[in-house]
PDB file of C-alpha atoms in Angstrom:
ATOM      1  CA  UNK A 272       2.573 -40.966   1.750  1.00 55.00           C
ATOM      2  CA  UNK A 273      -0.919 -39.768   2.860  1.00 57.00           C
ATOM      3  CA  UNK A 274      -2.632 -37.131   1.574  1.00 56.00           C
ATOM      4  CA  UNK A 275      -2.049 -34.914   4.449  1.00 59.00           C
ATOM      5  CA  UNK A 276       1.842 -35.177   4.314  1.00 59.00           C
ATOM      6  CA  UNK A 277       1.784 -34.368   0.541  1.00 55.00           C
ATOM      7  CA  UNK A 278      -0.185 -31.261   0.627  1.00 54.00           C
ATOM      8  CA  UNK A 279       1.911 -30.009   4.079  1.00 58.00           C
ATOM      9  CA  UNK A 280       5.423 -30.490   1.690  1.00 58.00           C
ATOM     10  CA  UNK A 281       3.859 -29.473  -1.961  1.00 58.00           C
ATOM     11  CA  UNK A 282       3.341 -26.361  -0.135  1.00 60.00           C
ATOM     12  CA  UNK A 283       6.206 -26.021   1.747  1.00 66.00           C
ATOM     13  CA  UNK A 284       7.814 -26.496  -1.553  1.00 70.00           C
ATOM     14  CA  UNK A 285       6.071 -24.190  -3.241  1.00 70.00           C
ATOM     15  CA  UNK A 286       6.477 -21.198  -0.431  1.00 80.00           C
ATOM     16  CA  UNK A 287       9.857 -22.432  -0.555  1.00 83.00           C
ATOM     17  CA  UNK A 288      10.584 -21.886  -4.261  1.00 85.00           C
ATOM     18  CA  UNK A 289       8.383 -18.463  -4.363  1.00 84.00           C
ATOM     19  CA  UNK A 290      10.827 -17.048  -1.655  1.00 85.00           C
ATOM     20  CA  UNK A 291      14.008 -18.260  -3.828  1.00 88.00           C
ATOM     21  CA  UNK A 292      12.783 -16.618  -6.712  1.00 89.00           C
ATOM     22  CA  UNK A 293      12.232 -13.707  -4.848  1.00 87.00           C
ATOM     23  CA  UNK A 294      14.673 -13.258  -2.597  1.00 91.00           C
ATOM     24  CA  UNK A 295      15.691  -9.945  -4.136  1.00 93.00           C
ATOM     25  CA  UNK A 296      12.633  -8.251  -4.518  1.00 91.00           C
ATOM     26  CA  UNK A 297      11.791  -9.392  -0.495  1.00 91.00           C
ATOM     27  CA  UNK A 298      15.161  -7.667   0.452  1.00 95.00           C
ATOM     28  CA  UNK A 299      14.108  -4.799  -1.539  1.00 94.00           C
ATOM     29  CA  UNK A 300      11.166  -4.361   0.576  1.00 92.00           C
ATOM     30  CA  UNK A 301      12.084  -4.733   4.025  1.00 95.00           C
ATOM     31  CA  UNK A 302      15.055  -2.455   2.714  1.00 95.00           C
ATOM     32  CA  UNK A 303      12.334   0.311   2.462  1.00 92.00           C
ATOM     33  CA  UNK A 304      10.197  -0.207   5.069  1.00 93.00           C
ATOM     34  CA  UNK A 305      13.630   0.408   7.206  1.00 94.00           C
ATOM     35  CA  UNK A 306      14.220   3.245   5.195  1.00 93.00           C
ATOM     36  CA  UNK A 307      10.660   4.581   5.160  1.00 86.00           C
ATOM     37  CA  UNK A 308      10.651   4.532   9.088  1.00 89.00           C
ATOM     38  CA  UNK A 309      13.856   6.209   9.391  1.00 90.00           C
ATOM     39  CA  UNK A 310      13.067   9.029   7.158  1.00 85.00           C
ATOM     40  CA  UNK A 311       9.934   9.221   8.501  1.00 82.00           C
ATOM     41  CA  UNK A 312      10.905   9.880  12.291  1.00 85.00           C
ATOM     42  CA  UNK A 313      13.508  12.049  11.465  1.00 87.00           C
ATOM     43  CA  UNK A 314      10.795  14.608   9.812  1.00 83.00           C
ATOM     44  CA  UNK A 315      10.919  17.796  11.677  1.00 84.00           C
ATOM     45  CA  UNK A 316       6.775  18.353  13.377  1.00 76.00           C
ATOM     46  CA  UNK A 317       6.720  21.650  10.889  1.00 78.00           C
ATOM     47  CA  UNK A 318       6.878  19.254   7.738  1.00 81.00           C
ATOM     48  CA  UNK A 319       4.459  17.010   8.559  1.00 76.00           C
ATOM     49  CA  UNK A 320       1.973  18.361   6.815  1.00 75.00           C
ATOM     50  CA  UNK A 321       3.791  19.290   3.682  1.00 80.00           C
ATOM     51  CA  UNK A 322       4.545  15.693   3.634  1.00 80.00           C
ATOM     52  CA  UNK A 323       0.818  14.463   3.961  1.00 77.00           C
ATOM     53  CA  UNK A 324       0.154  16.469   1.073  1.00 77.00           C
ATOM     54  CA  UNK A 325       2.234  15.001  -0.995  1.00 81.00           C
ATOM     55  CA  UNK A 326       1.487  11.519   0.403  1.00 81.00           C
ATOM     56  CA  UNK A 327      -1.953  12.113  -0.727  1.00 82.00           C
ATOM     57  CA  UNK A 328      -1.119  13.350  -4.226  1.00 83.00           C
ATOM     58  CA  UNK A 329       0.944   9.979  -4.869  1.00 84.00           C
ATOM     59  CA  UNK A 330      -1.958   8.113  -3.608  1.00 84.00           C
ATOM     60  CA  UNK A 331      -4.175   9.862  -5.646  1.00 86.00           C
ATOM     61  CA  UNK A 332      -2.198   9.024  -8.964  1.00 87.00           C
ATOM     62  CA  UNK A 333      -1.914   5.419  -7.980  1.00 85.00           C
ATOM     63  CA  UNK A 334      -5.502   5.566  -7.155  1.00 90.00           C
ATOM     64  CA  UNK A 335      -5.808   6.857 -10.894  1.00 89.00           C
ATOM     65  CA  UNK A 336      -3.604   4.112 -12.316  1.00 86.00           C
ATOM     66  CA  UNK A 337      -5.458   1.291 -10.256  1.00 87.00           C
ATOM     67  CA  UNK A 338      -8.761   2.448 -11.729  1.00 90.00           C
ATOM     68  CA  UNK A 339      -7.418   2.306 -15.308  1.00 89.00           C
ATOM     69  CA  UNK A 340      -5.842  -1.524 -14.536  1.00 87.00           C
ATOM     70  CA  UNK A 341      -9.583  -2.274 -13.589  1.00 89.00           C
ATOM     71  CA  UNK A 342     -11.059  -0.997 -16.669  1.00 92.00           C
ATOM     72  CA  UNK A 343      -8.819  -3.295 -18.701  1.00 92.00           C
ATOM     73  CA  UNK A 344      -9.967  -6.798 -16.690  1.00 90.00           C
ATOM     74  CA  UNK A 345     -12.020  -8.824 -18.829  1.00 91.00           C
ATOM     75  CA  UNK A 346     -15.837  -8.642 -17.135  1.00 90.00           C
ATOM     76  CA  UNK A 347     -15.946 -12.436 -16.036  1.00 92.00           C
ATOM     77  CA  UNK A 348     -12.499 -12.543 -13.813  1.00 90.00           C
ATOM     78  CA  UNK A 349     -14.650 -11.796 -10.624  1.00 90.00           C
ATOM     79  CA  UNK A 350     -11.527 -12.132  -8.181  1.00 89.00           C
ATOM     80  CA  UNK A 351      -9.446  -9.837  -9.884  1.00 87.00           C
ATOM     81  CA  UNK A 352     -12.079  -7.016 -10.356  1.00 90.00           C
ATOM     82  CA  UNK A 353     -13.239  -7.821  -6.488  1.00 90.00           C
ATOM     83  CA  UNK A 354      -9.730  -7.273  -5.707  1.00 87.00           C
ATOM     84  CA  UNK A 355      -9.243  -4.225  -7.688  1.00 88.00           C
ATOM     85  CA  UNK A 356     -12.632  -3.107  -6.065  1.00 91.00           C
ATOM     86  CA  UNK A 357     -11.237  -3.158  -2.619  1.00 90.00           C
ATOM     87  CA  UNK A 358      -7.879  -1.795  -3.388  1.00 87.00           C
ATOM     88  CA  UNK A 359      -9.949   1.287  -4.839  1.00 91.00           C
ATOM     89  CA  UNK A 360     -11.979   1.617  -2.032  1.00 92.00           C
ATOM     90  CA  UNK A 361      -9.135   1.287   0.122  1.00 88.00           C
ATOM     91  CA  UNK A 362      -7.397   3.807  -1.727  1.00 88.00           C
ATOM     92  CA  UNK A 363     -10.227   6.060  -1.618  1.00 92.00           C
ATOM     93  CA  UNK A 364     -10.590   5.905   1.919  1.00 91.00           C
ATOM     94  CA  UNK A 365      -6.386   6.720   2.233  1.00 88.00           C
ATOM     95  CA  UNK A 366      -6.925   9.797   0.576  1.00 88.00           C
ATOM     96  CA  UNK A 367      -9.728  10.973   2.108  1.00 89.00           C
ATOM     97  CA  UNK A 368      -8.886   9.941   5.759  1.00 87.00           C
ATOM     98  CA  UNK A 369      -5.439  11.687   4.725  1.00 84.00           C
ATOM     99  CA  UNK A 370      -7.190  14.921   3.571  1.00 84.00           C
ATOM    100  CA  UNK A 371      -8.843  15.166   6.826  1.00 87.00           C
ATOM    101  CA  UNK A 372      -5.720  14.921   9.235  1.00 83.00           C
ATOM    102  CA  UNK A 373      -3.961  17.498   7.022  1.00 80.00           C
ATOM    103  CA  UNK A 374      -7.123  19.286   7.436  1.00 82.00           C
ATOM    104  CA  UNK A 375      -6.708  19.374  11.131  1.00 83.00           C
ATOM    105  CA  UNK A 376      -2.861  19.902  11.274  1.00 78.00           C
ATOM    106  CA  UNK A 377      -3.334  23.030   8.974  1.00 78.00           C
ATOM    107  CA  UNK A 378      -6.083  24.356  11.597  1.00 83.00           C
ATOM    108  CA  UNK A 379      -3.532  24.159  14.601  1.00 80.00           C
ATOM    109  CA  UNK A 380      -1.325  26.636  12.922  1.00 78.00           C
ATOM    110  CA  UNK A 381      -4.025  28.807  11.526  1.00 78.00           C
ATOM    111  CA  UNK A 382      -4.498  32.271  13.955  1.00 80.00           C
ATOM    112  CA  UNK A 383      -6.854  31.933  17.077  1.00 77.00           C
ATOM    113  CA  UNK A 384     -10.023  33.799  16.692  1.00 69.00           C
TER     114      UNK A 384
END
């Protein structure tokens, strides 16, 4: 067996064996997403914007709680605090981007001057 074929089944193995382990928590997920959509487009246009409100508060607390998991990685695991760095920032920018369109939705029903 050459090289080439061993790597191509080790990881097809591997992929394999993640997805058995898994299989529940994958279900779980799509399971949501499904769920997440459907709730979502049923939302009535006047609750949008309660509902980005308290989209951003969650995000905001799991902001908070990805900050504190990055204060307890030790200072030489560079992937894992480069990772935490960009979920932050990604985060961040979540929040803030959702601040702004609930900013703008709250302005089309405030009075016309």
């Amino acid at each position: 067996m050459d090289a080439s074929t061993f790597y191509k089944s080790t990881t097809t193995s591997l992929s394999m064996d993640f997805i058995n382990q898994h299989i529940q928590e994958i279900y779980f997920v799509i399971f949501c997403v499904f769920i997440g959509i459907e709730v979502i487009a049923n939302v009535p246009a006047i609750l949008h914007t309660p509902l980005m409100s308290g989209a951003n508060a969650i995000s905001g607390v799991i902001l908070v709680g990805a900050i504190i998991v990055m204060l307890r990685v030790p200072a030489d695991d560079y992937l894992n605090l480069t990772l935490g760095g960009i979920a932050v920032f990604l985060g961040t920018l979540n929040i803030s981007g959702g601040f702004f369109v609930t900013g703008r939705m709250l302005k089309m029903f405030s009075p016309k001057k």
